[in-house]
Coordinates of C-alpha atoms and ligand atoms in Angstrom, one line a residue:
X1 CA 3.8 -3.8 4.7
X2 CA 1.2 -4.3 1.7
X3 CA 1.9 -3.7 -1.6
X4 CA -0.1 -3.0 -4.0
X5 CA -0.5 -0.9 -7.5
X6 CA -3.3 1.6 -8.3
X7 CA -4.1 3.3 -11.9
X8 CA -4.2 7.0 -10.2
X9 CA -3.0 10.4 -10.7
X10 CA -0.7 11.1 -7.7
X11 CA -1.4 14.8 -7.3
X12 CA -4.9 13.4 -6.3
X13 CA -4.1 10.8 -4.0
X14 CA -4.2 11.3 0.0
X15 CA -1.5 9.9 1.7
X16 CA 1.5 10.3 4.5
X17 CA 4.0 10.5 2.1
X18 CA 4.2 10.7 -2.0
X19 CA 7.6 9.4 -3.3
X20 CA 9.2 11.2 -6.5
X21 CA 12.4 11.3 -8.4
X22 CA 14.7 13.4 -9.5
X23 CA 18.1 13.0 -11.5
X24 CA 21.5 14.9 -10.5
X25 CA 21.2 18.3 -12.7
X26 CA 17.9 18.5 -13.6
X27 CA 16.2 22.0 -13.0
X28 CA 12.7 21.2 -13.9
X29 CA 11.8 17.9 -13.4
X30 CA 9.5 16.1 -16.0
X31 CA 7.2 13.1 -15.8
X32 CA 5.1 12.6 -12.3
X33 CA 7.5 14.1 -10.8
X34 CA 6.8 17.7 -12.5
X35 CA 3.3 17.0 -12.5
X36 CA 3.9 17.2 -8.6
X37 CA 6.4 20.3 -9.0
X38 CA 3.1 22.1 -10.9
X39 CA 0.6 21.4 -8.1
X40 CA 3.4 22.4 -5.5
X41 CA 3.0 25.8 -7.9
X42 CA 6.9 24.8 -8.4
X43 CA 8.5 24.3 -5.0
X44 CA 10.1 21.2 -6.7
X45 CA 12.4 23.3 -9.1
X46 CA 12.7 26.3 -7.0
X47 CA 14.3 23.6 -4.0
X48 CA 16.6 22.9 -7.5
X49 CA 17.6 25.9 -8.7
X50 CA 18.5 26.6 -4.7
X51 CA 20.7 23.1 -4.4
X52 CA 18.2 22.1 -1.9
X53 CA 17.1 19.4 -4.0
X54 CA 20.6 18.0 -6.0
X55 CA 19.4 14.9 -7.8
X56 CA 22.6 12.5 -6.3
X57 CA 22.1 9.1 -5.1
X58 CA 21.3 8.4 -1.5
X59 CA 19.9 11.6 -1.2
X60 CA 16.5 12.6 -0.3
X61 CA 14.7 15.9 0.1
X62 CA 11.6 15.8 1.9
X63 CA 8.7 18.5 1.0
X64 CA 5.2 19.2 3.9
X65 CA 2.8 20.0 1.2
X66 CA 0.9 22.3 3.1
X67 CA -2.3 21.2 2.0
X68 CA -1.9 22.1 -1.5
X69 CA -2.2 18.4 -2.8
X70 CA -3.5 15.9 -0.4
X71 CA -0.4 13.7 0.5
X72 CA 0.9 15.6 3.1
X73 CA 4.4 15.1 2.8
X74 CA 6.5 14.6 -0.8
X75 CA 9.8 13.0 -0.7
X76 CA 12.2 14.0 -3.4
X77 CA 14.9 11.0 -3.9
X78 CA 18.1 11.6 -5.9
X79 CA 18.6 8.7 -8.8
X80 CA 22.0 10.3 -9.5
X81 CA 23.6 11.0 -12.7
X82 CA 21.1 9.7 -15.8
X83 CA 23.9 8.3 -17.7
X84 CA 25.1 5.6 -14.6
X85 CA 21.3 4.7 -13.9
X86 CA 20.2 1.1 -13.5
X87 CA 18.6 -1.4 -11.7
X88 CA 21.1 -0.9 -8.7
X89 CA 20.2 3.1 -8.5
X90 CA 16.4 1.8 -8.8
X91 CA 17.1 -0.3 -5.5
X92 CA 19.1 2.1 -3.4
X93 CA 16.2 4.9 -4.2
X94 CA 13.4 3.0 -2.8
X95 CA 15.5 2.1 0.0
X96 CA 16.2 5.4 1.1
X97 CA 12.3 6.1 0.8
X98 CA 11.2 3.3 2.7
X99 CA 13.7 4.6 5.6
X100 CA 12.2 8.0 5.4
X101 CA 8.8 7.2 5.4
X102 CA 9.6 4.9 8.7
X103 CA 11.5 7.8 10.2
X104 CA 8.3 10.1 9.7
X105 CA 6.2 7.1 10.7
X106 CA 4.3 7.3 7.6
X107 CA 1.7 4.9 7.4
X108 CA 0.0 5.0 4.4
X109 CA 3.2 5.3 1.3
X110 CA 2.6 5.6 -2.8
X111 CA 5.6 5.6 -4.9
X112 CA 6.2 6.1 -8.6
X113 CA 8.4 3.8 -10.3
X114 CA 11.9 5.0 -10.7
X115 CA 13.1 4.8 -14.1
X116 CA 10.2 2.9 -15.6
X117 CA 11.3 2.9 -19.3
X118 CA 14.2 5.0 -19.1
X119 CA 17.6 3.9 -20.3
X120 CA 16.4 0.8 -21.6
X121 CA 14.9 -0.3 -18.3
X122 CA 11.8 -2.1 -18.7
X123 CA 9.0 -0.9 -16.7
X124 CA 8.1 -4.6 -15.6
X125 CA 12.0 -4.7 -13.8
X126 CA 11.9 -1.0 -12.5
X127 CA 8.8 -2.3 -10.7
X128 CA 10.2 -5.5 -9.6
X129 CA 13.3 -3.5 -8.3
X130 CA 11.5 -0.7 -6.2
X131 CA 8.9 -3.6 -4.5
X132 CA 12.0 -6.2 -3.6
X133 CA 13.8 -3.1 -2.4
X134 CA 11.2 -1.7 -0.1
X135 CA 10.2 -4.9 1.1
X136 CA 13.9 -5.9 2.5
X137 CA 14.1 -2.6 3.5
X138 CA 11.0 -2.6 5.6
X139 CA 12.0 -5.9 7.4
X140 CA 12.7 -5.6 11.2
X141 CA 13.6 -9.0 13.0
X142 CA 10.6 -9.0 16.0
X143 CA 13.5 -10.1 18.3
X144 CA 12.9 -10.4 22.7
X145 CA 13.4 -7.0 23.6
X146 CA 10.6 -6.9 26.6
X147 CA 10.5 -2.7 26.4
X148 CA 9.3 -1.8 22.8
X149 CA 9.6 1.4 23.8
X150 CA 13.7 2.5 22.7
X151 CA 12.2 1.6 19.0
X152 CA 11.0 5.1 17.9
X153 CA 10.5 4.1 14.2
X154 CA 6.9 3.8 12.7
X155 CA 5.2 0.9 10.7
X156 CA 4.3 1.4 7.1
X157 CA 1.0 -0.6 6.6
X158 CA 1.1 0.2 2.7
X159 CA 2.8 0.9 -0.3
X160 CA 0.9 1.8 -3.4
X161 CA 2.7 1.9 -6.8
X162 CA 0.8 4.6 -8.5
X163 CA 1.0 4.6 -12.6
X164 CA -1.8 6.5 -14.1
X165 CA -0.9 4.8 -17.5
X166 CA -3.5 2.2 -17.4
X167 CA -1.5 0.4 -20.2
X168 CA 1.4 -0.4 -17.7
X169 CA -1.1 -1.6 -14.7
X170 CA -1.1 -5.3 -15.4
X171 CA 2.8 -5.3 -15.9
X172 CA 3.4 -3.4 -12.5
X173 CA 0.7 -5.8 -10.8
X174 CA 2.9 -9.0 -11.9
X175 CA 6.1 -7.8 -10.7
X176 CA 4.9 -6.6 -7.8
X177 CA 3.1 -9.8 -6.9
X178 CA 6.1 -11.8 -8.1
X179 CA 8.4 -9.3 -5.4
X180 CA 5.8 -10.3 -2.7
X181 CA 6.3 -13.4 -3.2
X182 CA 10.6 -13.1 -3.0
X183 CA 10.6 -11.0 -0.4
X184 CA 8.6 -13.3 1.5
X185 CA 10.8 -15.7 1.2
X186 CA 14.3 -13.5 1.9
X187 CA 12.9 -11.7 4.7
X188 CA 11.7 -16.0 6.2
X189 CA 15.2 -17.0 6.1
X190 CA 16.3 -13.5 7.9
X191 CA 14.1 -14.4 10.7
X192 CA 15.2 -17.7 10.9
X193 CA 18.9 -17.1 11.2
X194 CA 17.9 -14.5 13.5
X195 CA 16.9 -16.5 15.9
X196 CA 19.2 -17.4 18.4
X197 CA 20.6 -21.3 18.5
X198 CA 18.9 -22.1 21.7
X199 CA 15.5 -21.2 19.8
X200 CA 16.2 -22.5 16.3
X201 CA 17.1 -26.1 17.8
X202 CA 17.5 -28.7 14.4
X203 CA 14.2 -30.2 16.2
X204 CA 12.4 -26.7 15.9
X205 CA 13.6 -26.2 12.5
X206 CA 11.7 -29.4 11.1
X207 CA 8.4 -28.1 13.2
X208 CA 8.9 -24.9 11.2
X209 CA 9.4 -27.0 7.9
X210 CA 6.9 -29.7 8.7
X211 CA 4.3 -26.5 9.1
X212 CA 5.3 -24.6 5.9
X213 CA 5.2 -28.1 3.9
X214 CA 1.6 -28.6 5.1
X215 CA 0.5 -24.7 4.2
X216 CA 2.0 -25.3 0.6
X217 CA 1.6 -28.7 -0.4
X218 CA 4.6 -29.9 -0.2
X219 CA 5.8 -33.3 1.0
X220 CA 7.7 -33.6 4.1
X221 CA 9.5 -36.2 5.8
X222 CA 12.0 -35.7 8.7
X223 CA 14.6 -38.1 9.5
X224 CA 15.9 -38.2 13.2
X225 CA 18.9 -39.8 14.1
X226 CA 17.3 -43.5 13.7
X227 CA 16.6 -42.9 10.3
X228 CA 20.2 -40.8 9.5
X229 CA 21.7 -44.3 11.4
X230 CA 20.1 -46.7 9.2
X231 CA 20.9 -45.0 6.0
X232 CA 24.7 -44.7 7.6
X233 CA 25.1 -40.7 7.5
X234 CA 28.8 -41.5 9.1
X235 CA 29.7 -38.0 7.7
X236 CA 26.8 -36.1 9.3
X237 CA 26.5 -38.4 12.2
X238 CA 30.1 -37.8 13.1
X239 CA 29.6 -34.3 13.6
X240 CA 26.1 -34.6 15.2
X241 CA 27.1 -37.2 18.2
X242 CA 28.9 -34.1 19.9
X243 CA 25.9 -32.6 20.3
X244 CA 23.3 -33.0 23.3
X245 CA 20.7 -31.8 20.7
X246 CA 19.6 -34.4 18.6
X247 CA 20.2 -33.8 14.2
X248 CA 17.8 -34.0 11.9
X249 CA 17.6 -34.6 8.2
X250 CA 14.6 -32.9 6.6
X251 CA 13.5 -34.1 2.9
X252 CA 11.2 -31.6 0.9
X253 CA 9.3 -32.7 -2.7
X254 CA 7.6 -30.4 -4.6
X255 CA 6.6 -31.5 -8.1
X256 CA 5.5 -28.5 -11.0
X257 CA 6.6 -31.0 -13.5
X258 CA 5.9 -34.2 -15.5
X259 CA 7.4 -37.3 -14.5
X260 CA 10.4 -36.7 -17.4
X261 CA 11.1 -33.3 -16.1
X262 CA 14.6 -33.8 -13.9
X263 CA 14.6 -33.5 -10.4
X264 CA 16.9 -30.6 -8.8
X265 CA 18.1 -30.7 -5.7
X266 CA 18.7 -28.2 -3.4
X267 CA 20.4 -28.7 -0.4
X268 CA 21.5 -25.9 2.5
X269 CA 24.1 -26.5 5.2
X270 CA 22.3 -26.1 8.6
X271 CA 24.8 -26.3 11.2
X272 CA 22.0 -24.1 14.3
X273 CA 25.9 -23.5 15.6
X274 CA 28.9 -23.9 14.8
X275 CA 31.4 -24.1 17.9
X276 CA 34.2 -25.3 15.4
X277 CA 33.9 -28.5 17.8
X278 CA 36.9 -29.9 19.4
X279 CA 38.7 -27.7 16.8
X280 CA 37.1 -24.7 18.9
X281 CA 36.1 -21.7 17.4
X282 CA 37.8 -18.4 18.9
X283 CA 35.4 -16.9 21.5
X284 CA 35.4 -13.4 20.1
X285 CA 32.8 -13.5 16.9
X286 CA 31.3 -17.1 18.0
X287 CA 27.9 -15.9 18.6
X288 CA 27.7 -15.2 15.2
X289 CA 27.9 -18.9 14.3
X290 CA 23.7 -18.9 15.1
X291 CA 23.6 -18.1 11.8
X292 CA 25.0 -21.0 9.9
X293 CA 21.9 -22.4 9.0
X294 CA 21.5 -19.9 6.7
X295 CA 21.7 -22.2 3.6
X296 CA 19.0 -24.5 5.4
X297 CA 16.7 -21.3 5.9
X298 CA 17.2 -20.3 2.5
X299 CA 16.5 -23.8 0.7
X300 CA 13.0 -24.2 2.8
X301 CA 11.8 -21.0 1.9
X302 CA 12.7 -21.2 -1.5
X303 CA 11.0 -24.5 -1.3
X304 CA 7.9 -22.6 -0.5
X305 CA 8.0 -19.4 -3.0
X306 CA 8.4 -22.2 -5.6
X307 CA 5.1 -23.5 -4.6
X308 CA 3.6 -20.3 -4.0
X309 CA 4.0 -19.5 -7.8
X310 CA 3.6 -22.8 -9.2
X311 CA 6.8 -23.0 -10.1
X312 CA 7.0 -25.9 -13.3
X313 CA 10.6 -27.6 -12.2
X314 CA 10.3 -30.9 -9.7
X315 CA 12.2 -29.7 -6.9
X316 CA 13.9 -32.2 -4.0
X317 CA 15.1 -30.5 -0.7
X318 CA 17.5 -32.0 1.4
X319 CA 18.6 -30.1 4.7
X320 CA 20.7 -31.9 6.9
X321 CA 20.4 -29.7 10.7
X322 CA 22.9 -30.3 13.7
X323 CA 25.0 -28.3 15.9
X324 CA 28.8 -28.3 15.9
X325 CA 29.9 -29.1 19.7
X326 CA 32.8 -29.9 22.0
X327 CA 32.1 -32.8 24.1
X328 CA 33.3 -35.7 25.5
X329 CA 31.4 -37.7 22.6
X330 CA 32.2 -35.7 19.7
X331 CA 34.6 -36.0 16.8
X332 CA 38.7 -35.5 17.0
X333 CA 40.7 -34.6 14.9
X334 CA 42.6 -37.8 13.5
X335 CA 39.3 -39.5 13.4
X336 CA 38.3 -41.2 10.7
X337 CA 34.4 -41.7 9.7
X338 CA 33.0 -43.9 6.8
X339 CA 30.4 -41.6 5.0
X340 CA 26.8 -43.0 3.5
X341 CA 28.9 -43.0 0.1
X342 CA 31.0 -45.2 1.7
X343 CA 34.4 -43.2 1.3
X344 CA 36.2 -42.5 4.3
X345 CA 37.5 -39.3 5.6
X346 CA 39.7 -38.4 7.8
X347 CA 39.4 -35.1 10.0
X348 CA 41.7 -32.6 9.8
X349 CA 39.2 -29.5 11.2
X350 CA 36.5 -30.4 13.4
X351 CA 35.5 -27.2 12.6
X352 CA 35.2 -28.0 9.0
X353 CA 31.7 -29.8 9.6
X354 CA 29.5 -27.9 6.7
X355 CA 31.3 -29.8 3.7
X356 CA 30.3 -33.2 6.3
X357 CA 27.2 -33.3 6.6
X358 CA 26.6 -31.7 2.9
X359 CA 28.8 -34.6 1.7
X360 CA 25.7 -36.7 3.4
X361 CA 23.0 -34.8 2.7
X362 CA 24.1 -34.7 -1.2
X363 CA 24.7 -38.3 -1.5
X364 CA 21.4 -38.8 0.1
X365 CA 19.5 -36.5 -2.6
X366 CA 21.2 -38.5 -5.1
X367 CA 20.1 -42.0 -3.8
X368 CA 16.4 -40.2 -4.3
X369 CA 16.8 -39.3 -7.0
X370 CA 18.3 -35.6 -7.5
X371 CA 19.7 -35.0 -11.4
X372 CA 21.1 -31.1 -10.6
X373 CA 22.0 -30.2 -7.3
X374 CA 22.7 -26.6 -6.5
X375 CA 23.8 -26.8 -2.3
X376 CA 24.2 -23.5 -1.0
X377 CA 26.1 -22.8 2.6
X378 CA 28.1 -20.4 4.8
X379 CA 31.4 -22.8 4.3
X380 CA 34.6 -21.3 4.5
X381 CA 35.9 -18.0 5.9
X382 CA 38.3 -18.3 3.1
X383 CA 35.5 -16.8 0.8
X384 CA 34.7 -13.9 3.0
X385 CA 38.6 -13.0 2.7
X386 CA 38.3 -13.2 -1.2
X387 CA 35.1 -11.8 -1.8
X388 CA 34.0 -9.8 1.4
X389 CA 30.8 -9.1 2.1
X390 CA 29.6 -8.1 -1.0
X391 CA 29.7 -11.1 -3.4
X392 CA 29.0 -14.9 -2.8
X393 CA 31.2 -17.7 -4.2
X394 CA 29.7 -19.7 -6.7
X395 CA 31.3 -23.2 -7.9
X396 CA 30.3 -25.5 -10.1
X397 CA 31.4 -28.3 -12.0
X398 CA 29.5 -27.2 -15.3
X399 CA 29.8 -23.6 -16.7
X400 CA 26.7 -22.9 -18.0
X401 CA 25.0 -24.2 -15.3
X402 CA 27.2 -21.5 -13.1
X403 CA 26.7 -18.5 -15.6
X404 CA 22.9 -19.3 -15.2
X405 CA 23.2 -18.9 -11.4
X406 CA 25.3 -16.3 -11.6
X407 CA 22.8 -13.9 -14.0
X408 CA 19.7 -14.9 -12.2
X409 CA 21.2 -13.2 -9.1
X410 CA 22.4 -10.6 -11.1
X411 CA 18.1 -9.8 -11.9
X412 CA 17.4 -9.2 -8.2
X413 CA 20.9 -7.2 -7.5
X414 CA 23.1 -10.7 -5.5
X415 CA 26.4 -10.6 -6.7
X416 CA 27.5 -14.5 -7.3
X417 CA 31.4 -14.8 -8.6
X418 CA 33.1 -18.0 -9.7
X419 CA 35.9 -19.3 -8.0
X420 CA 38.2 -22.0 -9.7
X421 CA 37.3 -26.5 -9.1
X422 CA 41.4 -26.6 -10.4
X423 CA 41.4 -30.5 -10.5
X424 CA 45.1 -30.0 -8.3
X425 CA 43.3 -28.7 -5.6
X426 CA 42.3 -32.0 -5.0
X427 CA 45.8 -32.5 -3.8
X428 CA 45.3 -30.7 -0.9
X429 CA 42.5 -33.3 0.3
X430 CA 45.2 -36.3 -0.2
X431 CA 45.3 -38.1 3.2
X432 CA 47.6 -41.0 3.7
X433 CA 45.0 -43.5 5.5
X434 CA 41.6 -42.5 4.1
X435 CA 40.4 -41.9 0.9
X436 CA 40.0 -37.6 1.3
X437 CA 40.6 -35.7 4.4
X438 CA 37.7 -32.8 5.3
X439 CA 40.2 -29.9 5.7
X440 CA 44.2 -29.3 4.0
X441 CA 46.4 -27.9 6.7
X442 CA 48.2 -25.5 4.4
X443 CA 45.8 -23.0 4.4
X444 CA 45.5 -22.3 0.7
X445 CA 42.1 -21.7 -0.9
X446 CA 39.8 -22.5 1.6
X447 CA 37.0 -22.0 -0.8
X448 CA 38.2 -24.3 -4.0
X449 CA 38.8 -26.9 -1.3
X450 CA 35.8 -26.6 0.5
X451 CA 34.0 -26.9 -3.2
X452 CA 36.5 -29.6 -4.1
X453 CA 35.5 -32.0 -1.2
X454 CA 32.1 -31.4 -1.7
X455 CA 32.5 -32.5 -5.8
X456 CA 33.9 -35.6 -4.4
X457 CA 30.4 -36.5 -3.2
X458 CA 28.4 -34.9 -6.3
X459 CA 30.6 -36.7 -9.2
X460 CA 29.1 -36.4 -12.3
X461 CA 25.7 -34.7 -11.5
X462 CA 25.7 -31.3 -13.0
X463 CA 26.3 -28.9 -9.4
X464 CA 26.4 -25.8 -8.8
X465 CA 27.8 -24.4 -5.0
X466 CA 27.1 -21.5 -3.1
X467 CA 29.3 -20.1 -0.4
X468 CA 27.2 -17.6 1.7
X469 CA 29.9 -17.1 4.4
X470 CA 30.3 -13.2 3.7
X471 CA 26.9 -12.2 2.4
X472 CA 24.3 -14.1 5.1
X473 CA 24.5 -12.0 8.0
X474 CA 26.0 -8.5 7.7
X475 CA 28.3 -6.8 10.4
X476 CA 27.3 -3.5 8.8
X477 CA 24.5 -2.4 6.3
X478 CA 25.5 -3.1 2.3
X479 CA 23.3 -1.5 0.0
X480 CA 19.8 -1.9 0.9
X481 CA 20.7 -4.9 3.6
X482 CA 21.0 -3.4 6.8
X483 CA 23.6 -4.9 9.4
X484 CA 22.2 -8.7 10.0
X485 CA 21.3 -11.2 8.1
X486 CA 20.3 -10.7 4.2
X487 CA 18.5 -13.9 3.0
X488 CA 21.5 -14.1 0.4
X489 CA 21.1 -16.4 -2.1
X490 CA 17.3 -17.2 -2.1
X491 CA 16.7 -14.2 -5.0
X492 CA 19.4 -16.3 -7.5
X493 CA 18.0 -19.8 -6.8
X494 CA 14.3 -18.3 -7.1
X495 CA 15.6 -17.1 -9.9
X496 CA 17.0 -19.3 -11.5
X497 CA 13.9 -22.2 -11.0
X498 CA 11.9 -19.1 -12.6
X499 CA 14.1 -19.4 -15.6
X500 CA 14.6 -15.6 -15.4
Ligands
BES601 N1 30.8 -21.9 9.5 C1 32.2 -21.8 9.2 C2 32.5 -20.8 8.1 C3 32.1 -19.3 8.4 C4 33.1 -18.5 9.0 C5 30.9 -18.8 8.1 C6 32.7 -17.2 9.3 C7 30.6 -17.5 8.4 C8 31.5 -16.7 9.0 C9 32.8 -23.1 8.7 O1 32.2 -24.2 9.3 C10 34.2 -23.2 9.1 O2 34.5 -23.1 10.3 N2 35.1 -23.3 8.1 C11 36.5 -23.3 8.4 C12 37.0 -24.4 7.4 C13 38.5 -24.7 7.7 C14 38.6 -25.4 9.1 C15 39.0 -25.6 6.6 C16 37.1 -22.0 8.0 O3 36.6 -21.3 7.1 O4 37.9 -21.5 8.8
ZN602 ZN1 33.0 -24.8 11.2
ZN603 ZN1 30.1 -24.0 9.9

C-alpha cells in the first residue's frame, strides 16, 4: 500500500472508497465530512438522525454513493465521544477503515485526517497517527499457504491523504513520509519473526542483515562461531554448542554523527528458538518460541529506518543469533561457564538463555565501543504475567534515560512501563560457587532479575532494557495489531534516536 497526500477537494475525487468522520452525537456533521453530507444532498445526517450512523468508536457506517460524487463508496467511522479523543481514537479509526476498505476490496482509498487540529492535536501527529495505523493495519505476513484461494480479502494499492488546505500539505507530506518509513520497519521485523525457525536459521538472518547493510550503507560484519571463540563468548557459546545450527554474532555501524557524538548501542536477543534447552520448554505453546528473535528483528530494522532518514546519532548494533536446544552437547543445569567479561555463571535455567547471550553481546558492544546501550528482548514470562499483552517492561539503570524511552513510545501509541532494578534483587542471583547464577529458583520477579543479571554486564553505562515477552507476537488482536507478531518496540527506539 502507497501512501501519499494530495491538495484536493474530496467531493471531487474518484475513488473505491472516501473515508470520513464523525463524533458520537453529532447530527450534522461539519468539516469534510459535511461537505460530503451536502453532495450526498444529506444522507450523512439523515443516517444520524436515524441512529444508523452513531459516531462511537470502532464503529463504521458505510455509504454506495450512487454516483452522486465520484468515490463510489463513503465510509463513515465513529471517533467516539469529542471530549475522550486522542491520538489512540485517531489510530483505532484508520484501522477500522483500512479493514473495511480490504473487506470491499477497495483498491484505490483517500482518507481525511481524523482530528487534524482538534482538541489540541496537531495536524502533523493526526497525520502521523492515521498513516502508522493504516500501514500496520494493512500488513499480511505472505506466509506458504500453496492455495491463495481461502484469502477472500482485497489489496489496497493506495492511500491518499486528501487536505484541500494547501497550507497543511507540506506538514501532512512529512509525517506521512516519516510513517512510511516506521512502518517499514515494524511491519520487517513482523515478517521476520514470522518466519518459521527452520527458515529464519541465525545463518539466514546475517544474509538478511548483510543485504539490508549493503542497500543502506551500513557496516556489517558477522562473526561465526570462530570469531565468538576467539573473543571468548562463554556466555553465548554455552547456550549455542546445543545447537546443530551454527550462532552467529552480527555487528551493525551506522554513523549520522561527529566523531564526539556517543555511540549507542542497541542490542536484540535473537534466540531463532527457544526449546528452554535441557531445562525443556512445555510442548504445548513451544512453537511460539520462533518468535524470540524478535528483539534481533527489531534492532536491524531499526538499524535501517535510522539510515533511511539520516538519522544524526552514531548508532552500534550488536545481535547475538542462536537457537536454544537439547542435546547431548548442550548446557546443564549446574554448569558453570566463564563469560567474555570474564565472570562466571552458574546455570540455574537452561532455559534462561536470552540474559546469556545478551550478557555477551553487551560486553562485546562495550569492548567497541558503545556509551548508551538500550537491549531490547522477549526475556521473561514473568513480564507477560505483570503486564500482559498490552505494555512492555522497560528497565533501566538511569531514569531519565527510561522516561525518555518510555514517552517516545508513548508518540507512536507502545505502552513501555517501568519495573523496579531494587539493588536486593541481586540477592536472588547469589550462587555459592560462581560469581551470579542466570536464573533464582524462587520464582520472585522474573523480570527485575532478568534486568538485574543483565546490569551485571552493563555496570555503569547508562542502559535502558526492554522486555518484549507480552507485546511481540499476539495470541489475539490488541488495538490495531492483529493476532501475531506486532514489531513492538521498534516505534519507541525510532523514536527515541529521532529525539521525538
Ligand atoms: N523466551 C523466554 C521468555 C518468553 C516466554 C518469551 C513466553 C515469550 C513468551 C525466555 O527465554 C525464558 O524462557 N525465560 C524464562 C526465565 C526463567 C527460566 C528464569 C521464563 O520466563 O520462564
Ligand atoms: Zn528460554
Ligand atoms: Zn528465550
Amino acid at each position: 500500500m502507497k501512501v501519499s497526500v494530495k491538495n484536493v477537494d474530496i467531493t471531487k475525487i474518484k475513488c473505491d472508497l472516501l473515508v470520513v468522520n464523525e463524533f458520537e452525537g453529532v447530527k450534522t456533521p461539519g468539516g469534510a465530512t459535511g461537505a460530503v453530507d451536502r453532495a450526498l444532498n444529506g444522507l450523512i445526517s439523515k443516517l444520524s438522525r436515524a441512529k444508523e450512523i452513531s459516531g462511537k468508536l470502532n464503529t463504521a457506517t458505510l455509504i454506495h454513493t450512487q454516483g452522486r460524487i465520484p468515490a463510489e463508496h463513503v465510509l463513515v467511522v465513529g471517533l467516539g465521544k469529542s471530549s475522550e479523543f486522542g491520538l489512540d481514537e485517531v489510530r483505532s479509526a484508520s484501522a477500522k477503515a483500512i479493514d473495511a476498505a480490504k473487506r470491499i476490496k477497495a483498491k484505490k482509498v483517500v482518507t481525511i485526517i481524523h482530528g487534524a487540529g482538534i482538541g489540541g492535536l496537531s495536524p502533523f501527529e493526526s497525520c502521523r497517527a492515521v498513516a502508522e495505523s493504516s500501514l500496520i493495519t494493512d500488513y499480511r505476513f505472505k506466509g506458504y499457504k500453496t492455495d491463495k484461494k481461502d484469502d477472500d480479502e482485497g489489496k489496497i494499492e493506495e492511500l491518499i491523504i486528501a487536505e484541500k488546505d494547501a497550507k497543511k500539505i507540506k506538514d501532512f507530506e512529512r509525517a506521512a513520509g516519516l510513517a512510511q518509513v516506521l512502518s517499514r520497519a515494524v511491519n520487517n521485523t513482523r515478517d521476520l519473526v514470522n518466519e518459521p525457525s527452520n527458515k529464519m536459521t541465525p545463518s539466514e538472518f546475517a544474509l538478511i542483515a548483510k543485504k539490508v547493510a549493503k542497500e543502506n550503507g551500513i557496516k556489517c560484519l558477522v562473526l561465526g562461531k570462530k570469531e565468538i571463540t576467539h573473543e571468548k563468548m562463554g556466555a553465548f557459546l554455552a547456550i549455542e554448542k546445543g545447537s546443530e545450527e551454527e550462532g552467529k554474532l552480527i555487528v551493525l555501524r551506522y554513523k549520522g554523527a561527529g566523531p564526539k557524538e556517543k555511540t549507542i548501542a542497541l542490542v536484540g536477543k535473537g534466540i531463532t528458538f527457544d526449546s528452554g534447552g535441557i531445562s525443556l520448554k512445555p510442548p504445548r505453546k513451544m512453537h511460539e518460541m520462533k518468535g524470540d528473535m524478535a528483539g534481533a528483528a527489531s534492532v536491524l530494522y531499526v538499524m535501517e529506518a535510522a539510515a533511511e532518514l539520516k538519522i544524526k546519532k552514531n548508532l552500534l548494533a550488536v545481535i547475538p543469533l542462536t537457537e536454544n536446544m537439547p542435546s547431548g552437547g548442550a548446557l546443564k543445569p549446574g554448569d558453570v561457564v566463564t563469560s567474555m567479561s570474564g565472570k562466571t555463571i552458574e546455570i540455574i535455567s537452561t532455559d534462561a538463555e536470552g540474559r546469556m547471550i545478551l550478557a555477551d553481546a553487551i560486553t562485546y558492544a562495550k569492548k567497541l565501543g558503545a556509551e548508551k546501550i538500550i537491549d531490547i528482548a522477549t526475556l521473561t514470562g514473568a513480564c507477560i504475567v505483570a503486564l500482559g499483552d498490552v505494555a512492555s517492561g522497560i528497565l533501566g539503570n538511569d531514569q531519565t534515560f527510561v522516561e525518555k524511552m518510555i514517552s517516545a513510545g508513548a508518540r507512536s501509541g507502545e505502552k513501555l512501563w517501568q519495573l523496579p532494578l531494587y539493588k536486593e534483587y541481586r540477592e536472588y542471583l547469589k550462587s555459592s560457587i560462581a560469581d551470579i547464577k542466570n536464573a533464582s529458583d524462587l520464582g520472585k520477579a522474573g523480570t527485575s532479575s532478568g534486568g538485574t543479571f543483565i546490569k551485571e554486564f552493563v555496570g555503569d553505562t547508562p542502559w535502558a532494557h526492554i522486555d518484549i515477552a507480552g507485546t511481540a507476537d499476539l495470541d489475539r488482536q490488541v488495538n490495531h495489531y492483529k493476532k501475531g507478531p506486532t514489531g513492538s518496540g521498534v516505534f519507541s527506539i525510532i523514536n527515541y534516536l529521532l529525539n521525538y
